[in-house]
PDB file of C-alpha atoms in Angstrom:
ATOM      1  CA  MET A  18      16.859 -11.271  -3.836  1.00 58.00           C
ATOM      2  CA  SER A  19      14.874 -12.322  -6.623  1.00 69.00           C
ATOM      3  CA  GLU A  20      14.437 -10.114  -9.765  1.00 76.00           C
ATOM      4  CA  LEU A  21      11.585  -8.899 -11.606  1.00 85.00           C
ATOM      5  CA  PRO A  22      11.884  -9.119 -15.442  1.00 83.00           C
ATOM      6  CA  PHE A  23      12.595  -5.463 -15.882  1.00 85.00           C
ATOM      7  CA  GLU A  24      15.278  -5.723 -13.813  1.00 82.00           C
ATOM      8  CA  LYS A  25      16.968  -8.561 -15.533  1.00 84.00           C
ATOM      9  CA  PRO A  26      19.697  -6.098 -17.524  1.00 83.00           C
ATOM     10  CA  LEU A  27      20.561  -4.364 -13.980  1.00 82.00           C
ATOM     11  CA  ASN A  28      21.054  -7.789 -12.344  1.00 80.00           C
ATOM     12  CA  GLU A  29      23.008  -8.848 -15.492  1.00 82.00           C
ATOM     13  CA  LEU A  30      25.476  -6.084 -14.796  1.00 81.00           C
ATOM     14  CA  ARG A  31      26.104  -6.834 -10.909  1.00 83.00           C
ATOM     15  CA  ASN A  32      26.652 -10.728 -11.821  1.00 81.00           C
ATOM     16  CA  LYS A  33      29.685  -9.347 -14.187  1.00 83.00           C
ATOM     17  CA  ILE A  34      30.847  -7.490 -11.862  1.00 80.00           C
ATOM     18  CA  LYS A  35      30.738 -10.313  -9.188  1.00 82.00           C
ATOM     19  CA  GLU A  36      32.611 -12.493 -11.860  1.00 80.00           C
ATOM     20  CA  LEU A  37      35.234  -9.973 -12.801  1.00 78.00           C
ATOM     21  CA  LYS A  38      36.044  -9.545  -8.870  1.00 80.00           C
ATOM     22  CA  SER A  39      36.412 -13.272  -8.036  1.00 81.00           C
ATOM     23  CA  LEU A  40      38.214 -13.558 -11.430  1.00 76.00           C
ATOM     24  CA  SER A  41      40.816 -10.830 -10.200  1.00 76.00           C
ATOM     25  CA  ASP A  42      40.840 -12.396  -6.543  1.00 74.00           C
ATOM     26  CA  GLY A  43      41.403 -15.671  -7.754  1.00 72.00           C
ATOM     27  CA  THR A  44      44.308 -15.168 -10.843  1.00 77.00           C
ATOM     28  CA  GLY A  45      45.504 -11.853  -9.490  1.00 70.00           C
ATOM     29  CA  LEU A  46      44.990 -10.237 -12.622  1.00 74.00           C
ATOM     30  CA  ASP A  47      44.099  -6.239 -12.374  1.00 74.00           C
ATOM     31  CA  PHE A  48      40.739  -5.295 -13.642  1.00 72.00           C
ATOM     32  CA  SER A  49      40.142  -2.721 -11.766  1.00 78.00           C
ATOM     33  CA  GLU A  50      39.346  -0.141 -14.883  1.00 79.00           C
ATOM     34  CA  GLU A  51      37.015  -2.650 -16.337  1.00 81.00           C
ATOM     35  CA  ILE A  52      35.122  -3.075 -12.829  1.00 79.00           C
ATOM     36  CA  ALA A  53      34.966   0.829 -12.500  1.00 82.00           C
ATOM     37  CA  ARG A  54      33.403   1.245 -15.562  1.00 83.00           C
ATOM     38  CA  LEU A  55      31.040  -1.298 -14.945  1.00 81.00           C
ATOM     39  CA  GLU A  56      30.185  -0.025 -11.631  1.00 79.00           C
ATOM     40  CA  GLU A  57      29.441   3.330 -13.080  1.00 83.00           C
ATOM     41  CA  ARG A  58      27.441   1.886 -16.010  1.00 82.00           C
ATOM     42  CA  CYS A  59      25.262  -0.220 -13.180  1.00 81.00           C
ATOM     43  CA  LYS A  60      24.613   2.956 -11.457  1.00 83.00           C
ATOM     44  CA  GLU A  61      23.467   4.973 -14.069  1.00 81.00           C
ATOM     45  CA  LEU A  62      21.480   2.192 -15.098  1.00 81.00           C
ATOM     46  CA  GLU A  63      19.957   1.615 -11.845  1.00 81.00           C
ATOM     47  CA  ASP A  64      18.979   5.771 -11.404  1.00 82.00           C
ATOM     48  CA  THR A  65      17.330   5.502 -14.697  1.00 82.00           C
ATOM     49  CA  MET A  66      15.376   2.420 -14.413  1.00 83.00           C
ATOM     50  CA  TYR A  67      13.897   3.275 -10.944  1.00 86.00           C
ATOM     51  CA  ARG A  68      13.440   6.877 -12.021  1.00 85.00           C
ATOM     52  CA  GLU A  69      11.292   5.770 -14.991  1.00 84.00           C
ATOM     53  CA  LEU A  70       9.241   3.093 -14.071  1.00 90.00           C
ATOM     54  CA  THR A  71       5.917   2.145 -15.849  1.00 90.00           C
ATOM     55  CA  ALA A  72       2.833   1.662 -13.765  1.00 92.00           C
ATOM     56  CA  ALA A  73       3.009  -1.755 -14.835  1.00 91.00           C
ATOM     57  CA  GLN A  74       6.608  -1.962 -13.494  1.00 91.00           C
ATOM     58  CA  LYS A  75       5.322  -0.577  -9.937  1.00 93.00           C
ATOM     59  CA  MET A  76       2.803  -2.960  -9.937  1.00 92.00           C
ATOM     60  CA  GLN A  77       5.284  -5.430 -10.376  1.00 92.00           C
ATOM     61  CA  LEU A  78       7.025  -3.818  -7.098  1.00 93.00           C
ATOM     62  CA  ALA A  79       3.734  -3.672  -5.035  1.00 93.00           C
ATOM     63  CA  ARG A  80       3.312  -7.374  -5.446  1.00 92.00           C
ATOM     64  CA  HIS A  81       7.307  -8.365  -4.896  1.00 92.00           C
ATOM     65  CA  HIS A  82       6.961 -11.349  -2.609  1.00 91.00           C
ATOM     66  CA  GLN A  83       9.783  -9.790  -0.031  1.00 93.00           C
ATOM     67  CA  ARG A  84       7.929  -6.579   0.138  1.00 95.00           C
ATOM     68  CA  PRO A  85       7.552  -5.393   3.761  1.00 96.00           C
ATOM     69  CA  THR A  86       4.152  -6.373   5.506  1.00 96.00           C
ATOM     70  CA  SER A  87       1.936  -4.663   7.776  1.00 97.00           C
ATOM     71  CA  LEU A  88       3.424  -6.296  10.426  1.00 97.00           C
ATOM     72  CA  ASP A  89       7.062  -5.765   9.066  1.00 97.00           C
ATOM     73  CA  PHE A  90       6.113  -1.976   9.783  1.00 97.00           C
ATOM     74  CA  ILE A  91       3.772  -2.455  13.040  1.00 97.00           C
ATOM     75  CA  ASN A  92       6.842  -3.796  14.450  1.00 97.00           C
ATOM     76  CA  ALA A  93       9.352  -1.404  12.974  1.00 97.00           C
ATOM     77  CA  ILE A  94       7.375   1.822  13.845  1.00 97.00           C
ATOM     78  CA  PHE A  95       5.237   1.367  16.809  1.00 97.00           C
ATOM     79  CA  THR A  96       6.166  -0.134  20.110  1.00 97.00           C
ATOM     80  CA  ASP A  97       4.527  -2.021  22.684  1.00 96.00           C
ATOM     81  CA  PHE A  98       2.142  -3.715  20.182  1.00 97.00           C
ATOM     82  CA  ILE A  99      -0.340  -5.998  21.433  1.00 97.00           C
ATOM     83  CA  GLU A 100      -2.281  -7.800  18.628  1.00 97.00           C
ATOM     84  CA  LEU A 101      -6.115  -8.345  19.343  1.00 97.00           C
ATOM     85  CA  HIS A 102      -7.577 -10.935  17.694  1.00 96.00           C
ATOM     86  CA  GLY A 103     -11.596 -12.193  16.384  1.00 95.00           C
ATOM     87  CA  ASP A 104     -14.556 -10.199  15.619  1.00 94.00           C
ATOM     88  CA  ARG A 105     -16.534 -11.478  18.360  1.00 93.00           C
ATOM     89  CA  LEU A 106     -19.324 -12.950  15.934  1.00 92.00           C
ATOM     90  CA  PHE A 107     -17.541 -15.585  13.975  1.00 94.00           C
ATOM     91  CA  ALA A 108     -13.875 -16.448  13.575  1.00 93.00           C
ATOM     92  CA  ASP A 109     -10.322 -14.388  13.973  1.00 95.00           C
ATOM     93  CA  ASP A 110      -9.350 -13.792  10.269  1.00 95.00           C
ATOM     94  CA  LEU A 111      -5.318 -13.735  10.002  1.00 96.00           C
ATOM     95  CA  ALA A 112      -5.636 -11.645   7.052  1.00 96.00           C
ATOM     96  CA  ILE A 113      -6.376  -8.565   8.985  1.00 97.00           C
ATOM     97  CA  VAL A 114      -4.166  -7.834  12.039  1.00 97.00           C
ATOM     98  CA  GLY A 115      -4.354  -5.122  14.509  1.00 97.00           C
ATOM     99  CA  GLY A 116      -4.468  -4.004  18.011  1.00 97.00           C
ATOM    100  CA  ILE A 117      -3.069  -1.193  20.445  1.00 98.00           C
ATOM    101  CA  ALA A 118       0.324   0.248  20.231  1.00 98.00           C
ATOM    102  CA  LYS A 119       2.179   3.513  20.786  1.00 97.00           C
ATOM    103  CA  PHE A 120       3.677   5.815  18.263  1.00 97.00           C
ATOM    104  CA  ASN A 121       6.550   8.035  19.786  1.00 95.00           C
ATOM    105  CA  GLY A 122       4.504   7.101  23.598  1.00 95.00           C
ATOM    106  CA  LEU A 123       0.950   8.022  22.091  1.00 97.00           C
ATOM    107  CA  PRO A 124      -1.644   5.362  22.170  1.00 97.00           C
ATOM    108  CA  VAL A 125      -2.922   4.566  19.123  1.00 98.00           C
ATOM    109  CA  THR A 126      -4.667   1.730  17.327  1.00 98.00           C
ATOM    110  CA  VAL A 127      -3.287  -0.152  14.043  1.00 98.00           C
ATOM    111  CA  ILE A 128      -4.679  -2.186  12.195  1.00 98.00           C
ATOM    112  CA  GLY A 129      -3.830  -3.678   8.416  1.00 97.00           C
ATOM    113  CA  HIS A 130      -3.797  -6.212   5.829  1.00 97.00           C
ATOM    114  CA  GLN A 131      -1.707  -8.929   6.072  1.00 97.00           C
ATOM    115  CA  ARG A 132       0.065 -10.966   3.443  1.00 94.00           C
ATOM    116  CA  GLY A 133       1.936 -14.313   4.204  1.00 92.00           C
ATOM    117  CA  LYS A 134       5.726 -14.513   3.954  1.00 89.00           C
ATOM    118  CA  ASP A 135       5.502 -18.170   2.718  1.00 90.00           C
ATOM    119  CA  THR A 136       3.041 -20.590   0.753  1.00 92.00           C
ATOM    120  CA  ARG A 137       2.055 -21.755   4.164  1.00 94.00           C
ATOM    121  CA  ASP A 138       1.532 -18.492   5.879  1.00 93.00           C
ATOM    122  CA  ASN A 139      -0.119 -17.012   2.955  1.00 93.00           C
ATOM    123  CA  ILE A 140      -2.630 -19.903   2.222  1.00 94.00           C
ATOM    124  CA  ALA A 141      -3.536 -19.500   6.228  1.00 94.00           C
ATOM    125  CA  ARG A 142      -3.977 -15.484   5.956  1.00 94.00           C
ATOM    126  CA  PHE A 143      -5.686 -16.032   2.148  1.00 92.00           C
ATOM    127  CA  PHE A 144      -3.175 -13.933   0.645  1.00 92.00           C
ATOM    128  CA  GLY A 145      -4.180 -10.927   2.499  1.00 93.00           C
ATOM    129  CA  SER A 146      -7.759 -11.103   1.047  1.00 95.00           C
ATOM    130  CA  PRO A 147     -10.111 -10.741   3.892  1.00 96.00           C
ATOM    131  CA  HIS A 148     -13.607 -12.341   5.063  1.00 96.00           C
ATOM    132  CA  PRO A 149     -16.183 -10.495   6.654  1.00 97.00           C
ATOM    133  CA  GLU A 150     -14.699 -11.367   9.764  1.00 97.00           C
ATOM    134  CA  GLY A 151     -12.039  -9.734   8.844  1.00 97.00           C
ATOM    135  CA  PHE A 152     -13.658  -6.545   8.211  1.00 97.00           C
ATOM    136  CA  ARG A 153     -15.844  -7.199  11.455  1.00 97.00           C
ATOM    137  CA  LYS A 154     -12.204  -7.578  13.518  1.00 98.00           C
ATOM    138  CA  ALA A 155     -10.950  -4.142  11.950  1.00 97.00           C
ATOM    139  CA  LEU A 156     -14.459  -2.270  12.508  1.00 98.00           C
ATOM    140  CA  ARG A 157     -14.492  -3.605  16.404  1.00 97.00           C
ATOM    141  CA  LEU A 158     -10.947  -2.251  16.614  1.00 98.00           C
ATOM    142  CA  MET A 159     -11.872   1.036  15.279  1.00 98.00           C
ATOM    143  CA  GLN A 160     -14.941   1.404  17.029  1.00 98.00           C
ATOM    144  CA  GLN A 161     -12.659   0.639  20.534  1.00 97.00           C
ATOM    145  CA  ALA A 162      -9.924   3.321  19.508  1.00 98.00           C
ATOM    146  CA  ASN A 163     -13.319   5.618  18.776  1.00 97.00           C
ATOM    147  CA  LYS A 164     -14.417   4.914  22.353  1.00 97.00           C
ATOM    148  CA  PHE A 165     -11.055   5.664  23.968  1.00 97.00           C
ATOM    149  CA  LYS A 166     -10.260   8.519  21.812  1.00 97.00           C
ATOM    150  CA  ARG A 167      -7.121   6.845  20.106  1.00 97.00           C
ATOM    151  CA  PRO A 168      -6.078   7.973  16.770  1.00 98.00           C
ATOM    152  CA  ILE A 169      -6.413   4.895  14.001  1.00 98.00           C
ATOM    153  CA  ILE A 170      -3.846   4.115  11.615  1.00 98.00           C
ATOM    154  CA  THR A 171      -4.272   1.554   8.918  1.00 98.00           C
ATOM    155  CA  PHE A 172      -1.931  -0.186   6.455  1.00 98.00           C
ATOM    156  CA  ILE A 173      -3.738  -1.336   3.224  1.00 97.00           C
ATOM    157  CA  ASP A 174      -2.007  -4.280   1.570  1.00 96.00           C
ATOM    158  CA  THR A 175      -4.565  -6.397  -0.225  1.00 95.00           C
ATOM    159  CA  LYS A 176      -5.904  -7.165  -3.770  1.00 91.00           C
ATOM    160  CA  GLY A 177      -9.328  -7.540  -2.761  1.00 91.00           C
ATOM    161  CA  ALA A 178     -11.898  -8.680  -0.417  1.00 94.00           C
ATOM    162  CA  TYR A 179     -11.773 -12.780  -0.449  1.00 93.00           C
ATOM    163  CA  PRO A 180     -14.189 -13.485  -3.274  1.00 90.00           C
ATOM    164  CA  GLY A 181     -15.304 -17.135  -2.716  1.00 91.00           C
ATOM    165  CA  ASP A 182     -18.866 -18.545  -1.698  1.00 93.00           C
ATOM    166  CA  THR A 183     -17.700 -18.646   1.925  1.00 93.00           C
ATOM    167  CA  ALA A 184     -17.443 -15.064   2.473  1.00 94.00           C
ATOM    168  CA  GLU A 185     -20.699 -14.020   0.476  1.00 93.00           C
ATOM    169  CA  GLU A 186     -22.272 -16.130   2.701  1.00 94.00           C
ATOM    170  CA  ARG A 187     -21.245 -14.511   5.655  1.00 94.00           C
ATOM    171  CA  GLY A 188     -22.201 -11.218   4.634  1.00 94.00           C
ATOM    172  CA  GLN A 189     -18.703  -9.593   2.640  1.00 95.00           C
ATOM    173  CA  SER A 190     -20.546  -6.714   0.735  1.00 95.00           C
ATOM    174  CA  GLU A 191     -22.175  -5.429   3.874  1.00 96.00           C
ATOM    175  CA  ALA A 192     -18.869  -5.775   6.082  1.00 96.00           C
ATOM    176  CA  ILE A 193     -17.024  -3.545   3.711  1.00 97.00           C
ATOM    177  CA  ALA A 194     -20.361  -1.119   3.603  1.00 96.00           C
ATOM    178  CA  ARG A 195     -20.357  -0.731   7.552  1.00 97.00           C
ATOM    179  CA  ASN A 196     -16.801  -0.528   7.617  1.00 97.00           C
ATOM    180  CA  LEU A 197     -17.195   2.606   5.226  1.00 97.00           C
ATOM    181  CA  ARG A 198     -20.086   4.123   7.009  1.00 97.00           C
ATOM    182  CA  GLU A 199     -18.949   4.053  10.504  1.00 97.00           C
ATOM    183  CA  MET A 200     -15.044   5.004   9.453  1.00 97.00           C
ATOM    184  CA  ALA A 201     -16.793   8.209   7.943  1.00 96.00           C
ATOM    185  CA  GLY A 202     -18.413   9.082  11.115  1.00 96.00           C
ATOM    186  CA  PHE A 203     -15.510   8.502  13.956  1.00 97.00           C
ATOM    187  CA  GLY A 204     -14.043  11.324  15.995  1.00 96.00           C
ATOM    188  CA  VAL A 205     -10.738  10.391  15.815  1.00 98.00           C
ATOM    189  CA  PRO A 206      -7.707  10.640  13.601  1.00 98.00           C
ATOM    190  CA  ILE A 207      -7.654   8.326  10.725  1.00 98.00           C
ATOM    191  CA  ILE A 208      -4.231   8.093   8.879  1.00 98.00           C
ATOM    192  CA  CYS A 209      -4.189   5.353   6.010  1.00 98.00           C
ATOM    193  CA  VAL A 210      -1.313   3.977   4.507  1.00 98.00           C
ATOM    194  CA  VAL A 211      -1.213   2.087   1.043  1.00 98.00           C
ATOM    195  CA  ILE A 212       2.021   0.024   1.407  1.00 97.00           C
ATOM    196  CA  GLY A 213       1.552  -2.289  -1.337  1.00 94.00           C
ATOM    197  CA  GLU A 214      -1.371  -3.119  -3.537  1.00 94.00           C
ATOM    198  CA  GLY A 215      -4.538  -1.311  -2.486  1.00 93.00           C
ATOM    199  CA  GLY A 216      -7.193  -3.350  -4.546  1.00 89.00           C
ATOM    200  CA  SER A 217     -10.977  -2.969  -4.911  1.00 89.00           C
ATOM    201  CA  GLY A 218     -13.643  -2.493  -1.508  1.00 92.00           C
ATOM    202  CA  GLY A 219     -10.907  -4.835   0.495  1.00 93.00           C
ATOM    203  CA  ALA A 220      -8.481  -1.955   0.687  1.00 95.00           C
ATOM    204  CA  LEU A 221     -11.590   0.897   0.930  1.00 94.00           C
ATOM    205  CA  ALA A 222     -12.529  -0.899   4.108  1.00 96.00           C
ATOM    206  CA  LEU A 223      -9.709   0.161   6.008  1.00 97.00           C
ATOM    207  CA  GLY A 224      -9.242   3.578   3.828  1.00 96.00           C
ATOM    208  CA  VAL A 225     -11.679   6.140   4.750  1.00 96.00           C
ATOM    209  CA  GLY A 226      -9.355   8.557   6.586  1.00 96.00           C
ATOM    210  CA  ASN A 227      -8.730  11.934   7.459  1.00 97.00           C
ATOM    211  CA  ARG A 228      -5.264  11.786   5.685  1.00 97.00           C
ATOM    212  CA  VAL A 229      -4.522   8.701   2.909  1.00 97.00           C
ATOM    213  CA  ILE A 230      -1.060   8.227   2.007  1.00 97.00           C
ATOM    214  CA  MET A 231       1.119   5.888  -0.523  1.00 97.00           C
ATOM    215  CA  LEU A 232       4.365   4.530  -0.811  1.00 97.00           C
ATOM    216  CA  GLU A 233       5.767   5.760  -4.002  1.00 95.00           C
ATOM    217  CA  ASN A 234       5.812   2.118  -5.874  1.00 95.00           C
ATOM    218  CA  ALA A 235       2.716   1.452  -4.034  1.00 96.00           C
ATOM    219  CA  ILE A 236      -0.666   1.081  -6.207  1.00 95.00           C
ATOM    220  CA  TYR A 237      -4.396   1.801  -5.469  1.00 95.00           C
ATOM    221  CA  SER A 238      -7.592   0.969  -7.592  1.00 93.00           C
ATOM    222  CA  ALA A 239     -10.787   0.315  -7.492  1.00 89.00           C
ATOM    223  CA  ILE A 240     -10.298  -3.219  -9.261  1.00 88.00           C
ATOM    224  CA  SER A 241      -6.941  -5.038  -9.668  1.00 86.00           C
ATOM    225  CA  PRO A 242      -5.505  -4.587 -13.053  1.00 89.00           C
ATOM    226  CA  ASN A 243      -6.116  -8.277 -13.506  1.00 87.00           C
ATOM    227  CA  GLY A 244      -9.541  -8.153 -13.057  1.00 87.00           C
ATOM    228  CA  ALA A 245      -9.765  -4.941 -15.162  1.00 90.00           C
ATOM    229  CA  ALA A 246      -7.957  -6.587 -18.277  1.00 92.00           C
ATOM    230  CA  SER A 247     -10.783  -9.925 -17.553  1.00 91.00           C
ATOM    231  CA  ILE A 248     -13.756  -7.765 -17.935  1.00 92.00           C
ATOM    232  CA  LEU A 249     -12.362  -4.954 -20.455  1.00 90.00           C
ATOM    233  CA  TRP A 250     -10.553  -7.882 -22.711  1.00 93.00           C
ATOM    234  CA  LYS A 251     -11.529 -11.154 -21.605  1.00 92.00           C
ATOM    235  CA  ASP A 252      -7.598 -11.756 -21.156  1.00 91.00           C
ATOM    236  CA  ALA A 253      -6.122 -11.283 -17.359  1.00 88.00           C
ATOM    237  CA  SER A 254      -2.904 -11.562 -19.334  1.00 88.00           C
ATOM    238  CA  ARG A 255      -3.334  -8.090 -20.489  1.00 91.00           C
ATOM    239  CA  ALA A 256      -2.974  -6.382 -16.688  1.00 89.00           C
ATOM    240  CA  ASP A 257       0.028  -4.477 -17.676  1.00 89.00           C
ATOM    241  CA  GLU A 258      -1.731  -3.085 -20.452  1.00 91.00           C
ATOM    242  CA  ALA A 259      -4.433  -2.143 -17.752  1.00 91.00           C
ATOM    243  CA  ALA A 260      -2.507  -0.926 -15.437  1.00 90.00           C
ATOM    244  CA  GLU A 261      -1.163   1.783 -17.869  1.00 89.00           C
ATOM    245  CA  ALA A 262      -4.608   2.986 -18.219  1.00 90.00           C
ATOM    246  CA  MET A 263      -6.113   2.890 -14.749  1.00 92.00           C
ATOM    247  CA  LYS A 264      -3.993   5.778 -13.320  1.00 91.00           C
ATOM    248  CA  ILE A 265      -3.298   3.587 -10.428  1.00 94.00           C
ATOM    249  CA  THR A 266       0.326   4.966  -9.031  1.00 95.00           C
ATOM    250  CA  ALA A 267       0.871   7.496  -6.214  1.00 94.00           C
ATOM    251  CA  LYS A 268       2.051  10.001  -9.075  1.00 94.00           C
ATOM    252  CA  ASP A 269      -1.414   9.626 -10.553  1.00 93.00           C
ATOM    253  CA  LEU A 270      -3.203   9.752  -7.017  1.00 94.00           C
ATOM    254  CA  LEU A 271      -1.802  12.739  -5.959  1.00 94.00           C
ATOM    255  CA  GLN A 272      -2.562  14.725  -8.915  1.00 92.00           C
ATOM    256  CA  LEU A 273      -6.001  13.406  -8.721  1.00 91.00           C
ATOM    257  CA  GLU A 274      -6.229  14.672  -4.749  1.00 91.00           C
ATOM    258  CA  ILE A 275      -7.088  10.943  -3.760  1.00 93.00           C
ATOM    259  CA  ILE A 276      -3.840  10.954  -1.538  1.00 95.00           C
ATOM    260  CA  GLU A 277      -2.033  13.278   0.434  1.00 96.00           C
ATOM    261  CA  GLU A 278       1.187  12.578   0.134  1.00 96.00           C
ATOM    262  CA  ILE A 279       3.515  10.368  -1.413  1.00 97.00           C
ATOM    263  CA  VAL A 280       6.119   8.491   0.651  1.00 97.00           C
ATOM    264  CA  PRO A 281       9.546   7.737  -1.002  1.00 96.00           C
ATOM    265  CA  GLU A 282      10.972   4.339  -1.223  1.00 95.00           C
ATOM    266  CA  PRO A 283      14.518   3.394  -1.115  1.00 93.00           C
ATOM    267  CA  GLN A 284      16.173   2.897  -4.651  1.00 89.00           C
ATOM    268  CA  GLY A 285      14.652  -0.591  -6.012  1.00 90.00           C
ATOM    269  CA  GLY A 286      11.358  -0.966  -3.475  1.00 91.00           C
ATOM    270  CA  ALA A 287      10.629  -0.876  -0.027  1.00 93.00           C
ATOM    271  CA  HIS A 288      11.712  -4.786   0.292  1.00 93.00           C
ATOM    272  CA  ARG A 289      15.728  -3.269  -0.153  1.00 91.00           C
ATOM    273  CA  ASN A 290      15.805  -1.343   3.144  1.00 94.00           C
ATOM    274  CA  LEU A 291      12.996  -2.302   5.669  1.00 96.00           C
ATOM    275  CA  GLU A 292      14.464   0.318   8.316  1.00 96.00           C
ATOM    276  CA  GLU A 293      14.916   3.351   5.712  1.00 96.00           C
ATOM    277  CA  GLN A 294      10.987   3.000   4.701  1.00 97.00           C
ATOM    278  CA  ALA A 295      10.032   2.625   8.013  1.00 97.00           C
ATOM    279  CA  GLU A 296      11.785   5.807   8.917  1.00 97.00           C
ATOM    280  CA  SER A 297      10.110   7.602   5.985  1.00 97.00           C
ATOM    281  CA  ILE A 298       6.482   6.177   6.746  1.00 97.00           C
ATOM    282  CA  LYS A 299       7.098   7.436  10.821  1.00 97.00           C
ATOM    283  CA  ALA A 300       8.130  10.941   9.637  1.00 97.00           C
ATOM    284  CA  SER A 301       5.155  11.125   7.405  1.00 97.00           C
ATOM    285  CA  LEU A 302       2.690   9.517  10.310  1.00 97.00           C
ATOM    286  CA  GLY A 303       4.009  12.120  12.635  1.00 96.00           C
ATOM    287  CA  LYS A 304       3.377  15.018  11.052  1.00 97.00           C
ATOM    288  CA  HIS A 305      -0.127  14.367   9.825  1.00 97.00           C
ATOM    289  CA  LEU A 306      -0.627  12.922  12.999  1.00 97.00           C
ATOM    290  CA  ASP A 307       0.224  16.608  14.546  1.00 96.00           C
ATOM    291  CA  GLU A 308      -1.943  18.117  12.372  1.00 96.00           C
ATOM    292  CA  LEU A 309      -4.969  16.568  13.268  1.00 97.00           C
ATOM    293  CA  LEU A 310      -4.694  16.213  16.947  1.00 97.00           C
ATOM    294  CA  GLU A 311      -5.264  19.693  16.648  1.00 96.00           C
ATOM    295  CA  MET A 312      -8.643  19.162  15.450  1.00 96.00           C
ATOM    296  CA  ASN A 313     -11.621  18.732  17.336  1.00 96.00           C
ATOM    297  CA  GLU A 314     -14.267  15.784  16.954  1.00 96.00           C
ATOM    298  CA  ASN A 315     -16.620  17.418  14.867  1.00 97.00           C
ATOM    299  CA  ASP A 316     -13.914  18.878  13.029  1.00 97.00           C
ATOM    300  CA  LEU A 317     -12.546  15.729  12.062  1.00 97.00           C
ATOM    301  CA  ILE A 318     -15.123  14.362  10.724  1.00 97.00           C
ATOM    302  CA  GLU A 319     -16.231  17.182   8.728  1.00 97.00           C
ATOM    303  CA  ASP A 320     -12.310  17.162   7.255  1.00 96.00           C
ATOM    304  CA  ARG A 321     -12.841  13.509   6.520  1.00 96.00           C
ATOM    305  CA  TYR A 322     -16.116  14.413   4.619  1.00 96.00           C
ATOM    306  CA  HIS A 323     -14.865  17.119   2.615  1.00 94.00           C
ATOM    307  CA  LYS A 324     -11.753  14.942   1.718  1.00 94.00           C
ATOM    308  CA  PHE A 325     -13.996  12.495  -0.085  1.00 93.00           C
ATOM    309  CA  ARG A 326     -16.317  14.624  -1.516  1.00 92.00           C
ATOM    310  CA  LYS A 327     -13.690  16.710  -3.643  1.00 89.00           C
ATOM    311  CA  ILE A 328     -12.407  13.424  -5.274  1.00 86.00           C
ATOM    312  CA  GLY A 329     -13.290  13.561  -9.070  1.00 77.00           C
ATOM    313  CA  GLN A 330     -12.538  15.874 -11.772  1.00 71.00           C
ATOM    314  CA  TYR A 331     -14.961  17.358 -14.450  1.00 71.00           C
ATOM    315  CA  ARG A 332     -15.753  20.017 -17.110  1.00 75.00           C
ATOM    316  CA  MET A 333     -18.764  22.407 -17.522  1.00 76.00           C
ATOM    317  CA  ALA A 334     -19.441  22.734 -21.389  1.00 73.00           C
ATOM    318  CA  GLU A 335     -21.385  25.353 -22.781  1.00 71.00           C
ATOM    319  CA  ALA A 336     -24.349  24.271 -25.263  1.00 61.00           C
ATOM    320  CA  GLU A 337     -24.474  26.011 -28.297  1.00 63.00           C
ATOM    321  CA  ALA A 338     -27.620  28.271 -28.999  1.00 61.00           C
ATOM    322  CA  GLY A 339     -30.566  26.378 -29.241  1.00 59.00           C
ATOM    323  CA  GLN A 340     -29.133  23.149 -27.495  1.00 62.00           C
ATOM    324  CA  ALA A 341     -29.571  21.530 -24.766  1.00 57.00           C
ATOM    325  CA  ILE A 342     -26.639  20.334 -22.343  1.00 52.00           C
ATOM    326  CA  GLU A 343     -26.673  16.728 -21.571  1.00 53.00           C
TER     327      GLU A 343
END
């Protein structure tokens, strides 16, 4: 697996251990004590490193090119998945995938942003940044789910909606806004899972749910750290600095009551063990879905309304004598 910059000291230790084991096998010399000492040091460093990740380091993990995609999780968590295509208006946007599946035997509609696995796939999928037809495909599938009373589960993993002129020509803003409005009024359970990077309106267009949960090393923000750095400092290279200031980690967002749960990741990130990560997500989905299935249509809409109305923090200040509060 390719290493991230902050993982370099750890990988140097791992390589040293491999060298000593290889040398021991090749020469017959006993390096067992040295190997044991290095392995203990490696475990200590690994535990400390991944326990104390900064927001910038979590951003790197969220963007790791080997991180599992929506389709990886769909195939690992659900059964009988049938992918549906097209928005019935313009085209099929490969940056959004979705269809019908079964979750523990229960029919559901599942939708997600889809990044590519290699350069060619990323180009075909616009690196997971949807055009308007992608959002309209997602809406078509959600409307179908609402009609047939199927719960909706979305996987969020995008830097944002596609920013090109072709998307603007076809109504990017309107497509996102329509998804927000329609999702707010659906009478079925909606659970949103942030599995990688949740950026801007492109993420929120699949993010209006009764429950929003996040993987431990995922990020979720109104704008990407790169975009924020470009606007604030005219320098996108300061993205790490922006990430630290923006409160984009799962821990931050849980404290702000924007999400309901943090799903733990295998040590080193979700890409280290897809099966383990999928089981953790499945357990969380099952718990929240059981709660939501107890609610009727009106209760679900009301629950979703209050979830988003309570987001935000403010303080009331008392005016000094003779002064008005501004």
